[in-house]
Structure formats: C-alpha cells, structure tokens
Tab-separated table of N, CA and C in Angstrom:
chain	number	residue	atom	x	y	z
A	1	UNK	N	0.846	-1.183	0.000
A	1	UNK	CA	0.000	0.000	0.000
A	1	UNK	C	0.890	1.243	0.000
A	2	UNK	N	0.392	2.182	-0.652
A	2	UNK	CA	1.201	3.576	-0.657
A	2	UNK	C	1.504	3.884	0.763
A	3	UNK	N	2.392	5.191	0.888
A	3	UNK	CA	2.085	5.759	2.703
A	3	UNK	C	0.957	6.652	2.795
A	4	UNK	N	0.392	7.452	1.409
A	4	UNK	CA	-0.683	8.293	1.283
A	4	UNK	C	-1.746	7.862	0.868
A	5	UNK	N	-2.869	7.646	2.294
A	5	UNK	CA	-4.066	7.340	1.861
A	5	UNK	C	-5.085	7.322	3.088
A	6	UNK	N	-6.724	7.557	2.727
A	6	UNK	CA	-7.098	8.012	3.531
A	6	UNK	C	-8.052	6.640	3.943
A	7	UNK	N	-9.113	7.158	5.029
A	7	UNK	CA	-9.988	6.467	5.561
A	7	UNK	C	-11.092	7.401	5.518
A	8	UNK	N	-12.403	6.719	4.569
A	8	UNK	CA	-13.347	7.892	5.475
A	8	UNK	C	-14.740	6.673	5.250
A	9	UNK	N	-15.964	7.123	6.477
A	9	UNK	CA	-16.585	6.139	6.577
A	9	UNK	C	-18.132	6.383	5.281
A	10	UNK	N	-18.736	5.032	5.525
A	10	UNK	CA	-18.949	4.961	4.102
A	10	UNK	C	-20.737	4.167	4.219
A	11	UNK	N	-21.209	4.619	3.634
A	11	UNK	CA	-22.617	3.732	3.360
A	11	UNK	C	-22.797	3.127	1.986
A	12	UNK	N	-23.212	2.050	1.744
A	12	UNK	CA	-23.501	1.811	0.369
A	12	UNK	C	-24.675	2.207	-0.221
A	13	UNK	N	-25.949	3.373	0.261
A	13	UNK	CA	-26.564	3.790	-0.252
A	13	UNK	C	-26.545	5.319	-0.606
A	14	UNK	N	-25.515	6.068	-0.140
A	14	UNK	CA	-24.942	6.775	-0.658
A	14	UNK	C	-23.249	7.447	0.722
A	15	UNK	N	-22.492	8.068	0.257
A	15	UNK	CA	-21.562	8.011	1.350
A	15	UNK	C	-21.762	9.325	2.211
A	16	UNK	N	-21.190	9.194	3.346
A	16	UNK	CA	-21.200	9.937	4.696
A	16	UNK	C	-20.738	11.258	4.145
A	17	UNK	N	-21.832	12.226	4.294
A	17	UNK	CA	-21.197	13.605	4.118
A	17	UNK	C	-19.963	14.005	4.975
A	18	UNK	N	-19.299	14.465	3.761
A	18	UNK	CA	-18.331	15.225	4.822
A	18	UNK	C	-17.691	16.415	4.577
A	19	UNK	N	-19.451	17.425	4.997
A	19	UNK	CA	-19.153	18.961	4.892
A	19	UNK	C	-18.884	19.283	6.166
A	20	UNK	N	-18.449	18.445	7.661
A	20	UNK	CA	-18.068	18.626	8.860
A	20	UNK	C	-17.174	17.686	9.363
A	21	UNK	N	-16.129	18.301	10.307
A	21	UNK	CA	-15.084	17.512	10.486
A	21	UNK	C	-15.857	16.070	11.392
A	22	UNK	N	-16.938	15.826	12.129
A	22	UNK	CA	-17.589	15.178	12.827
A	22	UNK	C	-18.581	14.764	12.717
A	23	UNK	N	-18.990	13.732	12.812
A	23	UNK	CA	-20.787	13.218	12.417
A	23	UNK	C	-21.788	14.046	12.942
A	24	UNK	N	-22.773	14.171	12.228
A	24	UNK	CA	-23.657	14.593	13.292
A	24	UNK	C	-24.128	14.173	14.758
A	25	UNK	N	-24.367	13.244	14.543
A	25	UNK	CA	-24.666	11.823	15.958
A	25	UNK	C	-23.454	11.679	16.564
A	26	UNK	N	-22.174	12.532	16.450
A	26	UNK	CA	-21.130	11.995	17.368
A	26	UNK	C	-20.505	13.067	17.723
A	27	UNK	N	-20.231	13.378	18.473
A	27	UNK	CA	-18.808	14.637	18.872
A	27	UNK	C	-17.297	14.060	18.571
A	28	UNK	N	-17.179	12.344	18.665
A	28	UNK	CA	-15.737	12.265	18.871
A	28	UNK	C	-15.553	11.659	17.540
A	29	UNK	N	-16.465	10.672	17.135
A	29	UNK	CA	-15.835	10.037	15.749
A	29	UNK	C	-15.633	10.721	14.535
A	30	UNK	N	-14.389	11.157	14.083
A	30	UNK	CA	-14.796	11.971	12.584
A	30	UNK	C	-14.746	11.028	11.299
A	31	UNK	N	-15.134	11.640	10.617
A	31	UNK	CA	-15.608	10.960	9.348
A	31	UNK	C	-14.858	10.477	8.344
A	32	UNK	N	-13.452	11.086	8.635
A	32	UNK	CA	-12.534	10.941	7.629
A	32	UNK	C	-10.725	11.018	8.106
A	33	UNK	N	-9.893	10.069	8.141
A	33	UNK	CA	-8.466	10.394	8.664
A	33	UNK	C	-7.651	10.347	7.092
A	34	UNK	N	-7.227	11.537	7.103
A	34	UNK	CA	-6.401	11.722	6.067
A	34	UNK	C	-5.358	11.309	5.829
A	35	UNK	N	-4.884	11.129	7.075
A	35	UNK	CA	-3.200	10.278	7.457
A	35	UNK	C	-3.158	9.139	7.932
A	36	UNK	N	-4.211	8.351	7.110
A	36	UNK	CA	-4.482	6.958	8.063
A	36	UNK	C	-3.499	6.173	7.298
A	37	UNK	N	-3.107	5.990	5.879
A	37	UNK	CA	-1.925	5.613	5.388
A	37	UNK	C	-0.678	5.527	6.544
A	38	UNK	N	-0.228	6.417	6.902
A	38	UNK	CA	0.883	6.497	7.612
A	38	UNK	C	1.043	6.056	9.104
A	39	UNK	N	-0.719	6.688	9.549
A	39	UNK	CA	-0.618	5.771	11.227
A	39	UNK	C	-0.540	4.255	10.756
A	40	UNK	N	-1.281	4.256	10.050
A	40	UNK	CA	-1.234	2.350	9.518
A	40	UNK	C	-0.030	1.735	9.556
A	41	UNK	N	1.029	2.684	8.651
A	41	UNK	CA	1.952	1.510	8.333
A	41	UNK	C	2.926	1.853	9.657
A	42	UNK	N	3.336	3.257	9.897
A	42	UNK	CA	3.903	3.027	11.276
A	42	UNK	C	3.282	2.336	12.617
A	43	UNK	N	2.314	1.835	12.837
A	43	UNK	CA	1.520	1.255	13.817
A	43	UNK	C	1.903	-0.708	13.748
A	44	UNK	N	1.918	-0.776	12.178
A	44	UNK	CA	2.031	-1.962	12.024
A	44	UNK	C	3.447	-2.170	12.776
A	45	UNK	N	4.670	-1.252	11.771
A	45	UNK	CA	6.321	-1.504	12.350
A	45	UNK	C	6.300	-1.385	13.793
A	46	UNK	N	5.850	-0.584	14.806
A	46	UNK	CA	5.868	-0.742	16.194
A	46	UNK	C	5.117	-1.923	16.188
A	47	UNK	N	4.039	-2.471	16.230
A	47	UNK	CA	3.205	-3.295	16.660
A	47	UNK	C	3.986	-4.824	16.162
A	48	UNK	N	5.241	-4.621	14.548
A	48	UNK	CA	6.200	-5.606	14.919
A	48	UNK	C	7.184	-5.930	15.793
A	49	UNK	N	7.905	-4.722	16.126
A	49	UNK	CA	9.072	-4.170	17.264
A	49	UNK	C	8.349	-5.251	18.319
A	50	UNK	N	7.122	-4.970	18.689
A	50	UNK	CA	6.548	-5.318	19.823
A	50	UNK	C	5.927	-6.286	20.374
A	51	UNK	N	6.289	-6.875	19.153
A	51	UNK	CA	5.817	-8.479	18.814
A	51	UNK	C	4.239	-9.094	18.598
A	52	UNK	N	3.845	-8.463	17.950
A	52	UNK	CA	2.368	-8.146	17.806
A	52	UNK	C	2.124	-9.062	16.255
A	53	UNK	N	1.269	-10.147	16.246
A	53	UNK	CA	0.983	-10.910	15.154
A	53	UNK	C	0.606	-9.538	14.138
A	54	UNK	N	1.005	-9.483	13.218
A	54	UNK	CA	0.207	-8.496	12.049
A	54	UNK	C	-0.114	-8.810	10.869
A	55	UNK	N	0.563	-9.923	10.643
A	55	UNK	CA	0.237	-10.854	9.283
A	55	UNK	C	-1.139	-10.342	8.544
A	56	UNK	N	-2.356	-10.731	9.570
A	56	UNK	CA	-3.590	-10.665	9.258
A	56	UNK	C	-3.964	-8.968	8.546
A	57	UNK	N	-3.278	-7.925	9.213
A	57	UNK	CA	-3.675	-6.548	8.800
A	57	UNK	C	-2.707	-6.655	7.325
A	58	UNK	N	-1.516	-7.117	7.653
A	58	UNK	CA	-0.408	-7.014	6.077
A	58	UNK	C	-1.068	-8.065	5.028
A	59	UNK	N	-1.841	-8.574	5.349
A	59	UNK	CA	-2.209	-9.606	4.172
A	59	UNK	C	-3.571	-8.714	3.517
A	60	UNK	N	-4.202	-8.133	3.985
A	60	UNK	CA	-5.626	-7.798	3.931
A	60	UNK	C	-5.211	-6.094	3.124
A	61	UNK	N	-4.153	-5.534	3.810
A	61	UNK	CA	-3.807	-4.707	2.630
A	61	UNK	C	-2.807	-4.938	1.695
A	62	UNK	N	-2.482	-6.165	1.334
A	62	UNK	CA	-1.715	-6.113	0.667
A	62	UNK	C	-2.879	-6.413	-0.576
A	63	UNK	N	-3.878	-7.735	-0.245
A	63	UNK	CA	-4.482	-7.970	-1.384
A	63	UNK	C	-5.764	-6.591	-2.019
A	64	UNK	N	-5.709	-5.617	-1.203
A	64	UNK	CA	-6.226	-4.597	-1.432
A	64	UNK	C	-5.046	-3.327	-2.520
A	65	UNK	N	-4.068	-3.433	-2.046
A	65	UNK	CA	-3.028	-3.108	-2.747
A	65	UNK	C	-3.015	-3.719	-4.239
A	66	UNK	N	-2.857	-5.094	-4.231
A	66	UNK	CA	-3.086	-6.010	-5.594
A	66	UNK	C	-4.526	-5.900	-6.219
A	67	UNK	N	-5.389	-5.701	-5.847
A	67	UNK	CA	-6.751	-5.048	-6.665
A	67	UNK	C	-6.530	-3.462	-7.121
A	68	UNK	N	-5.686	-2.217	-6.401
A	68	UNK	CA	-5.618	-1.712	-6.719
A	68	UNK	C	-4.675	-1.345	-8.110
A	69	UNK	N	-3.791	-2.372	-8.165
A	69	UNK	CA	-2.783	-1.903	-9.101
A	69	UNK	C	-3.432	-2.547	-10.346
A	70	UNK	N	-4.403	-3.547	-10.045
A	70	UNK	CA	-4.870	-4.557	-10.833
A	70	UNK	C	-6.209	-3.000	-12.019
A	71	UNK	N	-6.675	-2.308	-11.200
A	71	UNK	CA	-7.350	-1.209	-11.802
A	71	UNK	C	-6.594	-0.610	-12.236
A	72	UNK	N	-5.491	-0.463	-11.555
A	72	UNK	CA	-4.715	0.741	-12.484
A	72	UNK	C	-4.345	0.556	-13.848
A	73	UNK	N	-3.615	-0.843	-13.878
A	73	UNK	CA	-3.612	-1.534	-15.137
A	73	UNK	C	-4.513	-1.493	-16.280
A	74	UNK	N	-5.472	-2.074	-15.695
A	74	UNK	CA	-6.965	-1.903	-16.758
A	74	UNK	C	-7.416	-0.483	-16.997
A	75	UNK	N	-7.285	0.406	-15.966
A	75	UNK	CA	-7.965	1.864	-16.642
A	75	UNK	C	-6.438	2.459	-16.776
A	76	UNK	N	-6.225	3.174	-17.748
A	76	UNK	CA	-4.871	3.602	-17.680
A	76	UNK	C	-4.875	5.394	-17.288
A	77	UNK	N	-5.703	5.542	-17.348
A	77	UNK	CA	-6.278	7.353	-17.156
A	77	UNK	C	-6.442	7.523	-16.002
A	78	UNK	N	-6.818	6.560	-15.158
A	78	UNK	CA	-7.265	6.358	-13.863
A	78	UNK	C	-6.535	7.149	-12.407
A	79	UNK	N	-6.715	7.761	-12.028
A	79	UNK	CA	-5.815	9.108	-11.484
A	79	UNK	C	-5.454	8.245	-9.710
A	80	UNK	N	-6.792	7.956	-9.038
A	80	UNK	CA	-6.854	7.114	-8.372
A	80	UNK	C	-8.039	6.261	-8.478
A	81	UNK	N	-7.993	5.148	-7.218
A	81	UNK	CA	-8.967	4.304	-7.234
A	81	UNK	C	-9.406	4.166	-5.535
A	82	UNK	N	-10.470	3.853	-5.284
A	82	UNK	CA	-10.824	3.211	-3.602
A	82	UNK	C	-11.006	2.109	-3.567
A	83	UNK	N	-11.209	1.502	-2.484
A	83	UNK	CA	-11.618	0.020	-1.953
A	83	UNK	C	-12.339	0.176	-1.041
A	84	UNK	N	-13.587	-0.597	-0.524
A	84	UNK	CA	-14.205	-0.524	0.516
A	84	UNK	C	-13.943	-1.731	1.611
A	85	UNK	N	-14.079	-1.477	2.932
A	85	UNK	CA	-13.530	-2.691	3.846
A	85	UNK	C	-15.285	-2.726	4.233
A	86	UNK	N	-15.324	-4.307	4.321
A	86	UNK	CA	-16.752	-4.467	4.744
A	86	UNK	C	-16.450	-4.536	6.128
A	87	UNK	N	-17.665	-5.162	6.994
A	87	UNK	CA	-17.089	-5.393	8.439
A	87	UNK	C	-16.379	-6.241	9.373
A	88	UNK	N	-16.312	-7.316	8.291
A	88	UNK	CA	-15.200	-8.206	8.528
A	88	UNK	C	-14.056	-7.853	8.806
A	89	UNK	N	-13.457	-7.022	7.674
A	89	UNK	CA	-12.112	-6.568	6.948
A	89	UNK	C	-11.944	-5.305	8.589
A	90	UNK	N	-13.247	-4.415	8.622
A	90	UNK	CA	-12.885	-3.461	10.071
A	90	UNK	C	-12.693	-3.881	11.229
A	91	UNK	N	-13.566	-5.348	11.126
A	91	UNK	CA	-12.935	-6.087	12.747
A	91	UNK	C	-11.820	-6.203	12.785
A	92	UNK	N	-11.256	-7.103	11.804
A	92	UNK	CA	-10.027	-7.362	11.585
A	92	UNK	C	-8.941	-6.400	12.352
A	93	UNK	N	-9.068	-5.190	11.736
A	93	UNK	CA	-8.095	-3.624	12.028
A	93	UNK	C	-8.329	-3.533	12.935
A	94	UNK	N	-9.039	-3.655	13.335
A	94	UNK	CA	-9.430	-2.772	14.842
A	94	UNK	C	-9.165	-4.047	15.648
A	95	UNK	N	-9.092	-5.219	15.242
A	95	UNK	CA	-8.735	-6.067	16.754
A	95	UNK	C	-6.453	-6.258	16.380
A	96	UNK	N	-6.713	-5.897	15.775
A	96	UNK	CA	-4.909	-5.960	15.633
A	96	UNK	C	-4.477	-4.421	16.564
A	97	UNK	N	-4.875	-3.338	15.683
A	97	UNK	CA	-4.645	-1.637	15.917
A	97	UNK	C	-4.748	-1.241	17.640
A	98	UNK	N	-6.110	-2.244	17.956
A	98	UNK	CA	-6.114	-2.056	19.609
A	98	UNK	C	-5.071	-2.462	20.363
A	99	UNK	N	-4.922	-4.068	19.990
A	99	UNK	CA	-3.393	-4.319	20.807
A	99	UNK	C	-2.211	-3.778	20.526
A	100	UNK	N	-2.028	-3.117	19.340
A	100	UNK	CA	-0.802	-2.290	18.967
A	100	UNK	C	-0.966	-1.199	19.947
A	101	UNK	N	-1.910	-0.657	19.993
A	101	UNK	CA	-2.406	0.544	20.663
A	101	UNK	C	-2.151	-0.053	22.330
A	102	UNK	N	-2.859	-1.241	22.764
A	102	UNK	CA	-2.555	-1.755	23.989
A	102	UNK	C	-1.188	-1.605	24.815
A	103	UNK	N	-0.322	-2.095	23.812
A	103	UNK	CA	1.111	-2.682	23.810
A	103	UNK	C	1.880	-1.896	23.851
A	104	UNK	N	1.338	-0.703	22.822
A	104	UNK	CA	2.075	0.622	22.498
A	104	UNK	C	2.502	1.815	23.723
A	105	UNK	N	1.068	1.889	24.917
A	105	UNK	CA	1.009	1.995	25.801
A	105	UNK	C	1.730	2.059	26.708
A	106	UNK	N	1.580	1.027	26.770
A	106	UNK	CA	2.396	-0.002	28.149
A	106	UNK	C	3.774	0.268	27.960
A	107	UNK	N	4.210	0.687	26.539
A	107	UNK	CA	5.630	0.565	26.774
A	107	UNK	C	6.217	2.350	26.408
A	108	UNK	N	5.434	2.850	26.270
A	108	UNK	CA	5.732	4.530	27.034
A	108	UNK	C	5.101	5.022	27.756
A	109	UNK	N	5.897	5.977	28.378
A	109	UNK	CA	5.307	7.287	29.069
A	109	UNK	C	4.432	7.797	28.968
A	110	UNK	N	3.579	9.051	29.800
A	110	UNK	CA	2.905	9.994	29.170
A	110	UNK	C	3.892	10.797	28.080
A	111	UNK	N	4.467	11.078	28.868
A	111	UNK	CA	5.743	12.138	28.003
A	111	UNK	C	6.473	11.529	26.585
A	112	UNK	N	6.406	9.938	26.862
A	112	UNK	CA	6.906	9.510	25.740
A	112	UNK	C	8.073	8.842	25.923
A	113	UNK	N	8.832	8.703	27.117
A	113	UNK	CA	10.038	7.802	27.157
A	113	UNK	C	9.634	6.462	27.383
A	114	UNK	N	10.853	5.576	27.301
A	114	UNK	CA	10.593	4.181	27.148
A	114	UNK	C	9.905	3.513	28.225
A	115	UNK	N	9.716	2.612	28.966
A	115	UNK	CA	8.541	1.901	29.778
A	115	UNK	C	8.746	0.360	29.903
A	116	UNK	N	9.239	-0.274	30.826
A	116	UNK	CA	9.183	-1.513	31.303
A	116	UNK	C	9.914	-2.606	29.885
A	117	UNK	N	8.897	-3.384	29.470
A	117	UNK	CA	10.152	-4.802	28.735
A	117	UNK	C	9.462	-4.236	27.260
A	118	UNK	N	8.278	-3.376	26.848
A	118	UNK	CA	8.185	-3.243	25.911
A	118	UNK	C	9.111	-2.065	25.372
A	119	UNK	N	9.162	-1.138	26.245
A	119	UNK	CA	9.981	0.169	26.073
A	119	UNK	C	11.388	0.026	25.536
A	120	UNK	N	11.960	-1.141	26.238
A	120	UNK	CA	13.513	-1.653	25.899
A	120	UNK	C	13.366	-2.390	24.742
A	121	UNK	N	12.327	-3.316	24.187
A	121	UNK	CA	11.873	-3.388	22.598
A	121	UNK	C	12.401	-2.728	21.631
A	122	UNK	N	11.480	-1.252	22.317
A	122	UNK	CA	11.421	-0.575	21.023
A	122	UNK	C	12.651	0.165	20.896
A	123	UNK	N	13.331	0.661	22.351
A	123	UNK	CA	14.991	0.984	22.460
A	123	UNK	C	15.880	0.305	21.842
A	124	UNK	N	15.688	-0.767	21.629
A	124	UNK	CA	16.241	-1.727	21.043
A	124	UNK	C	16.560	-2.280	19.546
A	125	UNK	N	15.220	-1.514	19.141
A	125	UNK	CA	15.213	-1.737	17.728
A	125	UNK	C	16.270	-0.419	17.083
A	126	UNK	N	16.892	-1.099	16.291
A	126	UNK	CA	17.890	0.163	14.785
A	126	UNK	C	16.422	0.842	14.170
A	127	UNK	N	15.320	0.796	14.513
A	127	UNK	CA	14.131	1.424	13.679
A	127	UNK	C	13.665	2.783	14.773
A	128	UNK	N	14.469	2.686	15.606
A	128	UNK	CA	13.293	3.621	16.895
A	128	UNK	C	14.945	4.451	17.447
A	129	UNK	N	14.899	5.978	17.563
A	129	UNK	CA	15.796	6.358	18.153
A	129	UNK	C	14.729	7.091	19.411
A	130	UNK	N	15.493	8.149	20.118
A	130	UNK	CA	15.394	8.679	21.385
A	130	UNK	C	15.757	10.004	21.235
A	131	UNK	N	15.234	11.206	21.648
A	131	UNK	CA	15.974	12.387	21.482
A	131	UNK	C	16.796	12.586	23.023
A	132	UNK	N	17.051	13.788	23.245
A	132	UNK	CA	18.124	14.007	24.102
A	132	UNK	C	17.273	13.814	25.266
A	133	UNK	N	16.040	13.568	25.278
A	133	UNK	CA	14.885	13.784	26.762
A	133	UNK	C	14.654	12.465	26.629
A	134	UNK	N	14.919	11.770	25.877
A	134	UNK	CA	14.734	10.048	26.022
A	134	UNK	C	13.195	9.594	24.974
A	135	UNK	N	12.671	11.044	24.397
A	135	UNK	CA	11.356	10.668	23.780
A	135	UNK	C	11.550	9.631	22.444
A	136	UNK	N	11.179	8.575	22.698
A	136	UNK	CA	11.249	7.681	21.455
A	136	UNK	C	10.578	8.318	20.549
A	137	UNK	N	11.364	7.788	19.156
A	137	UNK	CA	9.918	8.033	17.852
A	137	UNK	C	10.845	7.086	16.656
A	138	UNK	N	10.124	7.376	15.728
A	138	UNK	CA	10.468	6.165	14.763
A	138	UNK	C	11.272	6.993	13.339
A	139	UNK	N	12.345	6.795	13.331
A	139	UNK	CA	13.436	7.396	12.448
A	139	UNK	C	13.073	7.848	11.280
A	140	UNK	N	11.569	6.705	10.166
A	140	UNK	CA	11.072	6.939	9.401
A	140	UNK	C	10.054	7.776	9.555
A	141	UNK	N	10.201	9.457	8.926
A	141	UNK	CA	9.677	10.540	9.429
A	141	UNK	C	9.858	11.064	10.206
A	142	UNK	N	10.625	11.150	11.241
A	142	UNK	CA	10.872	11.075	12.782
A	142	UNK	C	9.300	11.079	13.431
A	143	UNK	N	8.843	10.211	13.782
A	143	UNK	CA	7.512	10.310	14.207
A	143	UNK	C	7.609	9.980	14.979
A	144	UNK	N	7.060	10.907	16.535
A	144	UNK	CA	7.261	10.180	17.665
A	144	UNK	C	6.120	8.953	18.075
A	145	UNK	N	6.611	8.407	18.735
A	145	UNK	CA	5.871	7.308	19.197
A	145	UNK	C	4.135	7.761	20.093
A	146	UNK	N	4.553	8.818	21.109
A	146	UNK	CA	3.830	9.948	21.585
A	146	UNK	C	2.608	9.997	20.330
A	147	UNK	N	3.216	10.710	19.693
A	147	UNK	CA	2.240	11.288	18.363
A	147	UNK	C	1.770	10.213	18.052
A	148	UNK	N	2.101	9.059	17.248
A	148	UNK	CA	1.418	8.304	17.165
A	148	UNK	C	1.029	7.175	17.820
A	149	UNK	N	0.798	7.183	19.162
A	149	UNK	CA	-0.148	6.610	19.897
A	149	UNK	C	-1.616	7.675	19.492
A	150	UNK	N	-1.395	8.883	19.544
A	150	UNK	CA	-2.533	9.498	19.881
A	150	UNK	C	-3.359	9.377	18.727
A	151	UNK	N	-2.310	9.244	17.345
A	151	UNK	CA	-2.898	8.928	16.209
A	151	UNK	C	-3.816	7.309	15.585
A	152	UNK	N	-3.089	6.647	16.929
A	152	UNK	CA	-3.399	5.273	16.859
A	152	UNK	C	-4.880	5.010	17.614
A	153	UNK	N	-5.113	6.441	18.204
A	153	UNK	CA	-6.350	6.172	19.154
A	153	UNK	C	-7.506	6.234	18.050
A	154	UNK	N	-6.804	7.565	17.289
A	154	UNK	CA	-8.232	8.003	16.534
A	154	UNK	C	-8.632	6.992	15.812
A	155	UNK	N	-7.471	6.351	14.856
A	155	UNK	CA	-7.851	5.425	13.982
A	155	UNK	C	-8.601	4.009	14.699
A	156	UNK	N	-8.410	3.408	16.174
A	156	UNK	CA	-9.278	2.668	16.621
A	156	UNK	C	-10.624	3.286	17.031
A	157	UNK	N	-10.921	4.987	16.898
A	157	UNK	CA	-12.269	4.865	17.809
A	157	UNK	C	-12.950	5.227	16.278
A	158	UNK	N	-12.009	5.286	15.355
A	158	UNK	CA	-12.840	5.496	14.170
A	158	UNK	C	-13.192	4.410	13.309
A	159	UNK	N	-12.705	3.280	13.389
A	159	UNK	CA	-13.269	1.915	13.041
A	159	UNK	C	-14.194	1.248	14.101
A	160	UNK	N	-14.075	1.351	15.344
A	160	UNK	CA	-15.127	1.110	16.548
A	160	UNK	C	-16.397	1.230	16.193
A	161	UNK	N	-16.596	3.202	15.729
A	161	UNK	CA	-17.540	3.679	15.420
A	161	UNK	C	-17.970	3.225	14.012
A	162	UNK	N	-17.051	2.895	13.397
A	162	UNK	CA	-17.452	2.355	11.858
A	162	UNK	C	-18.829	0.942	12.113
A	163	UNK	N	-17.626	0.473	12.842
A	163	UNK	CA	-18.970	-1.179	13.652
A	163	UNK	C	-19.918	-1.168	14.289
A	164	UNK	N	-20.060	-0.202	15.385
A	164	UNK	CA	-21.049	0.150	15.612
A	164	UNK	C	-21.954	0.661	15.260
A	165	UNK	N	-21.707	1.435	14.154
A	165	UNK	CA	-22.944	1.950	13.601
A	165	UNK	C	-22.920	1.553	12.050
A	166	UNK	N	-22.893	0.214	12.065
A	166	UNK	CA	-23.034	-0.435	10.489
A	166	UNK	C	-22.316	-0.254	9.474
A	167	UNK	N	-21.511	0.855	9.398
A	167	UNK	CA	-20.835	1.595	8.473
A	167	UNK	C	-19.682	0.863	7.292
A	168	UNK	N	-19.369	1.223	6.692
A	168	UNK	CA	-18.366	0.377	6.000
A	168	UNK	C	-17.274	1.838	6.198
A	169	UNK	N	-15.995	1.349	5.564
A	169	UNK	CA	-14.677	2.268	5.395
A	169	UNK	C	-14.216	2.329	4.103
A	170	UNK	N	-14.304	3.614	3.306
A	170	UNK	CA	-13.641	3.801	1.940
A	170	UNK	C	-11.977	4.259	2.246
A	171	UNK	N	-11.363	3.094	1.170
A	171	UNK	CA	-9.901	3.078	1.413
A	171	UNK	C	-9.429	4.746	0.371
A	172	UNK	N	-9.446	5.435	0.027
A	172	UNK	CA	-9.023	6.161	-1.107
A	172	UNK	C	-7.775	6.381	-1.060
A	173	UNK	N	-7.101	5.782	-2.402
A	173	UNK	CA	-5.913	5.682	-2.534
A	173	UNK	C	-5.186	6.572	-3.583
C-alpha cells in the first residue's frame, strides 16, 4: 500500500457527508483520517518491534493493494482508485490496531520515554531512536511514538464507530 491514503466512513446507499469535520450523531468520531496511510503503516512496524501478530492486517492490505494496481492496469487514465472494507475486513483492524495501541502503551510514558520490557523493545530496535529527553519516535519521518499513539487512538475509535454503527470504510488511494 502507498504511505498516502485516507480512511473515510462509508454507506452503500450513498456516502457519509463530509461537509463537517464530525458526524452529526457523534462529537468524537470523525468521518474521515487523512493520514491513516501512515498511522497504519507506522503502527504496524511498532506493533512488529513489539511483537504483535500483524500478518492478518499485512495480508488484507496487501491484497487490497493487488486489486488496486490490478485497476490501475486496466484503466490507464485512472488518477486514483478506492476500496471498501466491509465489516469483517474493520474487525479485523481494529482487533490488531487495539493491541498495537494496547502494547504501544504499556511501553511509554505519558511524556513519551521508554517503559518496562516493551519500552527496551522498542529501544532496542535500529528502527526507533530517542531524542536528548529520552522521547522515542520512529526514524522513518521522525515520528514520535507519543504522536502516534494518539494517532493510533483516533484510527481505533474510528473503526469502533465504523462497527457500531453499520458503516463500511472507503480506502481512497
């Protein structure tokens, strides 16, 4: 999968407006993560650091990846394309993303320094440095770990809300 691509939630009888950053019916779930590409794939690499099965999320976009290139092929004009995740495909994410998110936790700070046997993990890994205050983040982008926990929240309460309220998820790629 690319690193640029979004999430936004989806009906099959027509899709979720999104002339507001928030549903109507919700204050917290928004409708659309623009940077869900990137929490994704950095969520996955910690959630490997951390020893977190992910197979199941890397297989599910990968063959979403292979339908996409598979359109690109066939339409050649084709600027981009989407995919929709039914609710299978959102359980899926959301029961991997939580324990990443779980795990992710547990092994920092509020502030962001390292944390018990997961913290020394991720200290551990050539993928994760430390700045001079000890705040981990992940070399690719320098993204702190901090940041994306918080980014890791949205993307679980925004597939949560996807399940709970019937919804499907448009991949736009």
């Amino acid at each position: 999968m690319p690193h640029y691509y979004a999430l936004e939630l989806y009906t099959p009888e027509s899709p979720v407006s999104t002339s507001s950053e928030t549903l109507p019916w919700s204050n917290e779930a928004r409708k659309r993560l623009d940077d869900a590409g990137l929490v994704i794939n950095h969520s996955l690499l910690v959630g490997e650091i951390l020893g977190e099965n992910i197979n199941p999320a890397i297989e599910l976009l990968d063959e979403i990846n292979r339908a996409n290139r598979l359109f690109e092929e066939s339409y050649e004009n084709a600027e981009s394309s989407s995919a929709i995740l039914y609710e299978e495909d959102i359980n899926l994410l959301y029961e991997i993303f939580s324990k990443i998110l779980e795990h992710l936790s547990a092994a920092i700070s509020h502030t962001g320094q390292p944390v018990g046997i997961g913290g020394e993990r991720l200290l551990a890994s050539e993928l994760v440095g430390n700045d001079a205050n000890g705040v981990l983040y992940l070399h690719s982008r320098h993204v702190e770990l901090l940041t994306l926990k918080m980014k890791l929240e949205e993307l679980c309460d925004f597939l949560k809300f996807a399940t709970a309220q019937n919804l499907l998820v448009k991949i736009e790629i």
